[in-house]
CSV table of C-alpha atoms and ligand atoms in Angstrom, one decimal:
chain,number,residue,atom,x,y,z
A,74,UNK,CA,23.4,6.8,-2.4
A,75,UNK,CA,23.4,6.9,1.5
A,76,UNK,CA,19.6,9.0,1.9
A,77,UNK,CA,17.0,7.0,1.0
A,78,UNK,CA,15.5,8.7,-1.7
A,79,UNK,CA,12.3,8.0,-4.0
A,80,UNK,CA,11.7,8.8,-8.1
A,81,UNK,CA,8.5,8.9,-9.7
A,82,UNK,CA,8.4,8.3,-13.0
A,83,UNK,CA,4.8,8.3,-14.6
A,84,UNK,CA,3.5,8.4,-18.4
A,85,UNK,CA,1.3,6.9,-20.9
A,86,UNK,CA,2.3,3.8,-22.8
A,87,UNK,CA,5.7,3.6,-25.1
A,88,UNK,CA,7.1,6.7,-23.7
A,89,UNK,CA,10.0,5.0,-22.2
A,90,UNK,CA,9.6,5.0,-18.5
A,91,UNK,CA,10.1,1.5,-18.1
A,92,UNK,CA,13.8,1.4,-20.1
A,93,UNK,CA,14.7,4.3,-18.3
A,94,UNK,CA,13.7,3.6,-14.8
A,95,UNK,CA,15.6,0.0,-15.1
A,96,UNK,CA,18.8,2.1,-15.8
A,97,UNK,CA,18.7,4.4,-13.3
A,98,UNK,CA,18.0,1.6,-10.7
A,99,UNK,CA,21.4,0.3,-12.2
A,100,UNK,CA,23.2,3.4,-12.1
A,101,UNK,CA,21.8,4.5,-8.8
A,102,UNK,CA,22.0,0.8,-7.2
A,103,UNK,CA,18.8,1.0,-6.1
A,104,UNK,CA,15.6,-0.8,-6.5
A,105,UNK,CA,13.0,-0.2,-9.6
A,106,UNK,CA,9.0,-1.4,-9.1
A,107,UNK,CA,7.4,-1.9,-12.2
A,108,UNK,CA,3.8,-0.9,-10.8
A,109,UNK,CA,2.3,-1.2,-14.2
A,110,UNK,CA,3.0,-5.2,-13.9
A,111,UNK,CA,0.9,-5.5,-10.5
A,112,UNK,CA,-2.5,-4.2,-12.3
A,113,UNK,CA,-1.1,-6.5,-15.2
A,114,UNK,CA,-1.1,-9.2,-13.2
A,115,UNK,CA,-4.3,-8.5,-11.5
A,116,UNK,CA,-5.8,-8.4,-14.6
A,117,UNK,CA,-4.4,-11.9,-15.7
A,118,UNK,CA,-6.0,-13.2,-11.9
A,119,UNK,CA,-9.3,-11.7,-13.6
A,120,UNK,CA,-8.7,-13.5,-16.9
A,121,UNK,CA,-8.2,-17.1,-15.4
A,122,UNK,CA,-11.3,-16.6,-13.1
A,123,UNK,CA,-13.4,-15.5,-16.4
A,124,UNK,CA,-14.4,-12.1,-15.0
A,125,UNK,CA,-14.6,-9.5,-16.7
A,126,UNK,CA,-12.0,-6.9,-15.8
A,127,UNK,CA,-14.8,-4.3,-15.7
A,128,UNK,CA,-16.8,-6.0,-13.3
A,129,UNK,CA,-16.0,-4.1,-10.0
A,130,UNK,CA,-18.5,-6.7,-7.8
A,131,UNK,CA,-16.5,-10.2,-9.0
A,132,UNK,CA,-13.6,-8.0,-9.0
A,133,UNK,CA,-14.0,-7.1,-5.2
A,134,UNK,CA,-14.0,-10.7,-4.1
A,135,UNK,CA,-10.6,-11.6,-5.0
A,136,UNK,CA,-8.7,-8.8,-4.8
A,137,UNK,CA,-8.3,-8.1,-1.1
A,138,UNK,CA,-6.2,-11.8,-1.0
A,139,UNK,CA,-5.1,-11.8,-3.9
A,140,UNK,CA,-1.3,-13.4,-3.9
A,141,UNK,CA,1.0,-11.1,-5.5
A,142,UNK,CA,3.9,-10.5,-4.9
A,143,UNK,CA,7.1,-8.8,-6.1
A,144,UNK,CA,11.0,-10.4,-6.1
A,145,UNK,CA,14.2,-9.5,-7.3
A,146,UNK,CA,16.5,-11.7,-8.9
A,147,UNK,CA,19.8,-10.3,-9.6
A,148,UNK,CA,18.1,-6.7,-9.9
A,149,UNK,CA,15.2,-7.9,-12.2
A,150,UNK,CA,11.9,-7.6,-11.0
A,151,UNK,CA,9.7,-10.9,-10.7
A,152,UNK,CA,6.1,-11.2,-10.6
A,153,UNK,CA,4.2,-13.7,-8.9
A,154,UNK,CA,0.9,-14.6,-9.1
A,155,UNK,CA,-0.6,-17.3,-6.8
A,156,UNK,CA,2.9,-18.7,-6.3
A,157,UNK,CA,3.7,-18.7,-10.0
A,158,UNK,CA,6.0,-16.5,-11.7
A,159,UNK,CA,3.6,-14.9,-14.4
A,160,UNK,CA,6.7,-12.1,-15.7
A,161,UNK,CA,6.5,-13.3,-19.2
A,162,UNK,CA,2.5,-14.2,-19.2
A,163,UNK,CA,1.6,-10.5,-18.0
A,164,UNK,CA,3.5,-9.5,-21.5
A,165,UNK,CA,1.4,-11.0,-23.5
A,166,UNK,CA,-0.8,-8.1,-25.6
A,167,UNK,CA,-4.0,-8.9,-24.6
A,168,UNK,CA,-3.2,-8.9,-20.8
A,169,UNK,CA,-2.4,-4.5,-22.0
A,170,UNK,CA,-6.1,-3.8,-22.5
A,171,UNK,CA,-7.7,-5.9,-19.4
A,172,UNK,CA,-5.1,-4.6,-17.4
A,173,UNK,CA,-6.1,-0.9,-18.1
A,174,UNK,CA,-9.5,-1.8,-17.6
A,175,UNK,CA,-9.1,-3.7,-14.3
A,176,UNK,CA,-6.7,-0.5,-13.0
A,177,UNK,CA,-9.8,1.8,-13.3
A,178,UNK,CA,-11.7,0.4,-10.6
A,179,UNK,CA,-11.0,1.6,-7.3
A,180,UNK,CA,-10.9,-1.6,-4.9
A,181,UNK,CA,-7.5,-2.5,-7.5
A,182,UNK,CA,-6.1,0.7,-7.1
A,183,UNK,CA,-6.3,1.1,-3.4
A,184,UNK,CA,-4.7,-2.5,-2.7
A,185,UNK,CA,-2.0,-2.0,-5.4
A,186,UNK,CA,-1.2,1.2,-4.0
A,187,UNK,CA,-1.1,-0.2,-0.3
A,188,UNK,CA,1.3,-2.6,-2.0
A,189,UNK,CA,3.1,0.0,-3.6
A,190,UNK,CA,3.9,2.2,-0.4
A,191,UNK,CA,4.9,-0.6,1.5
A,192,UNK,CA,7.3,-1.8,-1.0
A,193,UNK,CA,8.7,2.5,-1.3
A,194,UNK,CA,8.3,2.4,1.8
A,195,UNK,CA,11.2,-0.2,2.7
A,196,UNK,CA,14.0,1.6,0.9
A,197,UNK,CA,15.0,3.7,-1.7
A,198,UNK,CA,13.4,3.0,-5.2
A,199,UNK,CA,12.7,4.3,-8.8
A,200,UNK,CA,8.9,4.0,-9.2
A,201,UNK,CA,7.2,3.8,-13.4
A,202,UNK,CA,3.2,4.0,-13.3
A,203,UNK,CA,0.4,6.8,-14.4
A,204,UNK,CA,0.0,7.8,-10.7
A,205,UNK,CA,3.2,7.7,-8.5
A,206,UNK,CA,4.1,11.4,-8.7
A,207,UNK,CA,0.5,12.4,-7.9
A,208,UNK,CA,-1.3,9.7,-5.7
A,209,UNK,CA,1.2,6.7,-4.9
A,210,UNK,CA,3.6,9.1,-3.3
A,211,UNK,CA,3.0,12.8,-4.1
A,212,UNK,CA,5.9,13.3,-1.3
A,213,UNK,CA,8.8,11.3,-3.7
A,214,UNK,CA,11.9,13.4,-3.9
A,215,UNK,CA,12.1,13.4,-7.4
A,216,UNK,CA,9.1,13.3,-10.1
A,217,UNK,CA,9.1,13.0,-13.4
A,218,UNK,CA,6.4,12.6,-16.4
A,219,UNK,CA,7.5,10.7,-19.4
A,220,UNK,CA,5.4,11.2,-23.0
A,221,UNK,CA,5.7,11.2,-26.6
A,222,UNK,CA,4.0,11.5,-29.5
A,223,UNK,CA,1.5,8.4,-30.2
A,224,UNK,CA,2.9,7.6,-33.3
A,225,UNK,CA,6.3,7.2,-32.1
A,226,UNK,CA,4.7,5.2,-28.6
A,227,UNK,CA,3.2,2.7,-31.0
A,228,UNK,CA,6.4,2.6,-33.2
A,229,UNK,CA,8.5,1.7,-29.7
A,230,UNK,CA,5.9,-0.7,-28.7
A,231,UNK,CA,5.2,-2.5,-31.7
A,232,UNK,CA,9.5,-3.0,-32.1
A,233,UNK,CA,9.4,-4.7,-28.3
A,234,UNK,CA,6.9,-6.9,-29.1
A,235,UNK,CA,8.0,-8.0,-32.4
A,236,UNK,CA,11.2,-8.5,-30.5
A,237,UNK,CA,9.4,-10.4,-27.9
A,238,UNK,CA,8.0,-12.7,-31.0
A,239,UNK,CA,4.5,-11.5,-31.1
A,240,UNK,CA,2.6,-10.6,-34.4
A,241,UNK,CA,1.5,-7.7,-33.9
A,242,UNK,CA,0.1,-5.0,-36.5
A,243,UNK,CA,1.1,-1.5,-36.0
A,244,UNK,CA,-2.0,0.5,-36.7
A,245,UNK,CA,-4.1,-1.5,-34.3
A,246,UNK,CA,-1.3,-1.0,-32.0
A,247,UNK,CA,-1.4,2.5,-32.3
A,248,UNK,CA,-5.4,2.7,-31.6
A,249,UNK,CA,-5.0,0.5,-28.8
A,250,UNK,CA,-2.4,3.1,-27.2
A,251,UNK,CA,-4.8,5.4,-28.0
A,252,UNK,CA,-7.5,3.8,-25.8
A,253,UNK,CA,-5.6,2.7,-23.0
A,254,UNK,CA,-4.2,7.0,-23.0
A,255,UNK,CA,-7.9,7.9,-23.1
A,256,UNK,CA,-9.2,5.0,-20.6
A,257,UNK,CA,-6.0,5.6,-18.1
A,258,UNK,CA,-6.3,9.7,-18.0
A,259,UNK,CA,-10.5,9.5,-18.0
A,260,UNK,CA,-10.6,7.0,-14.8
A,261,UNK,CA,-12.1,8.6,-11.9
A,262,UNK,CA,-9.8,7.7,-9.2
A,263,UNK,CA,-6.2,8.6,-9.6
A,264,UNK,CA,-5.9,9.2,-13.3
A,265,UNK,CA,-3.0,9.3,-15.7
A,266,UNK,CA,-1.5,12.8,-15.0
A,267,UNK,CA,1.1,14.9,-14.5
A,268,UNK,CA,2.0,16.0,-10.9
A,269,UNK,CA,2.3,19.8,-10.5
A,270,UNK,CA,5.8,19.5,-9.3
A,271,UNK,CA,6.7,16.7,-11.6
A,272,UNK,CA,9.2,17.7,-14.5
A,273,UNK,CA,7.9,17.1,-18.3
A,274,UNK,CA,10.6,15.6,-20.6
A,275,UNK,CA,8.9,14.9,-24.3
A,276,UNK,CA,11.0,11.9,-25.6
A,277,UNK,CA,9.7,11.6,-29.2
A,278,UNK,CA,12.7,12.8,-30.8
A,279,UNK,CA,15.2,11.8,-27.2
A,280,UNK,CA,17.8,8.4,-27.0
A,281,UNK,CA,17.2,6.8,-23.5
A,282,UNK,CA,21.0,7.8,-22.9
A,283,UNK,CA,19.8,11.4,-23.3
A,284,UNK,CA,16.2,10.7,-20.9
A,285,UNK,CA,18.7,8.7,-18.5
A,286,UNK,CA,21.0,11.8,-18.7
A,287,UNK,CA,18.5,14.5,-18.5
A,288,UNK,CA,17.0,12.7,-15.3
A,289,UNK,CA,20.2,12.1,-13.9
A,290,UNK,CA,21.7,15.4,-13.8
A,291,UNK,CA,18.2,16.7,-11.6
A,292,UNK,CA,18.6,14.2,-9.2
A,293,UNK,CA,22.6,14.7,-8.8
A,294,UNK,CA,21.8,18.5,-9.1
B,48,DC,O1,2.8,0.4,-17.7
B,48,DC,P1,1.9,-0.7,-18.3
B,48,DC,O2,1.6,-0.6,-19.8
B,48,DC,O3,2.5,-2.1,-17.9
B,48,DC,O4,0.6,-0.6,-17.5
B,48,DC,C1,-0.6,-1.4,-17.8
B,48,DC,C2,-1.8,-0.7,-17.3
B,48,DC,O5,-1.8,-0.6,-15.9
B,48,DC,C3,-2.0,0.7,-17.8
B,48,DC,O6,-2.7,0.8,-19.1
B,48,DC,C4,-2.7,1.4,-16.7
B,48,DC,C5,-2.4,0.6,-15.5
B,48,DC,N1,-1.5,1.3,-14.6
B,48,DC,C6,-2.1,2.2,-13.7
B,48,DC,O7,-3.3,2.4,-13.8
B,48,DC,N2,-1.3,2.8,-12.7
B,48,DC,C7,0.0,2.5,-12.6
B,48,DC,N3,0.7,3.1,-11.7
B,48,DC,C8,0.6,1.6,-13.6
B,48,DC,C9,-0.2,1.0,-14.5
């Protein structure tokens, strides 16, 4: 790809964003932000301080220097968190609630998304979040929004994670999707939701090789 171009790629939880955007970065050669990891990581910053994630006041007096910061090894994304790479620890199921919690406040969003922009800003990139296509950068290119039905979210997520080692159970999976849907579309600065000119692809019964397709033939026309 000579143009710089930028994808937006937004959704609730499990609907496959994440696996999808990471091959078209591949296939496209070009760079793929996880934004979901930056609140994630906030929210672990938040954790080691013992604030509460909700607490917009204690909050506020970290977050404008907080050190995070996003590298790339061999394609792969990196996240760093006062100098410490914190990819794994951001994983870990716990981090999932606090970090939906921590992303409703609006001093988080506003320095994320300054991150963000600047990062999109720099060259072309696929972007996976709940707000690229609508408030990071409603002038992307190309926009898409990811979903699925819950039980089949909860299904994908509960697989990664038992992958990943975790004990997880699968019903209290599925109502914690169901809380971080409601929390992430009911927040009152840049919600979950679909961009007007963003395409809607329902992967419940979809292989990523037919998402990756589907998304692939838009953007090469
Ligand atoms: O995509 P994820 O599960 O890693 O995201 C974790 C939380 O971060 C999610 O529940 C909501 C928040 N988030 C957000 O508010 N905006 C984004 N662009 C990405 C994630």
């Amino acid at each position: 790809m000579n143009k710089k171009i930028t994808i937006a790629i937004d959704g609730p939880s499990g609907s496959g964003k994440s696996t999808v955007a990471k091959r078209l970065s591949k296939l496209l050669n070009i760079l793929y932000l996880d934004t979901g990891a930056m609140y994630r990581a906030t929210a672990l910053k938040a954790i080691s301080l013992g604030i509460d994630t909700l607490n917009e006041e204690k909050v506020s007096e970290f977050i404008d220097n907080i050190d995070l910061t996003i590298k790339y090894s061999e394609g792969v994304q990196h996240t760093f968190l006062d100098g410490k790479d914190v990819s794994d620890a951001i994983r870990e199921p716990q981090v999932s609630m606090a970090a939906s919690n921590i992303s409703s406040l609006k001093c988080v969003r506003l320095k994320m998304v300054e991150l963000q922009r600047k990062i999109a800003g720099q060259t072309s990139c696929v972007l996976d979040g709940r707000d690229i296509g609508s408030f990071v950068l409603p002038g992307a290119d190309f926009k898409f929004y990811l979903t699925a039905a819950v039980s089949v979210r909860a299904e994908r997520r509960y697989k990664e994670l038992k992958e990943k080692g975790f004990n997880v159970d699968l019903q209290a999976l599925q109502k914690e999707i169901e809380q971080r849907d409601y929390n992430d579309s009911h927040r009152d600065f840049a919600p979950l939701t679909q961009a007007k000119d963003a395409i809607y692809i329902d992967t419940s019964d979809l292989s990523i090789d037919e998402v990756t397709d589907k998304i692939l033939s838009v953007i090469r026309g």
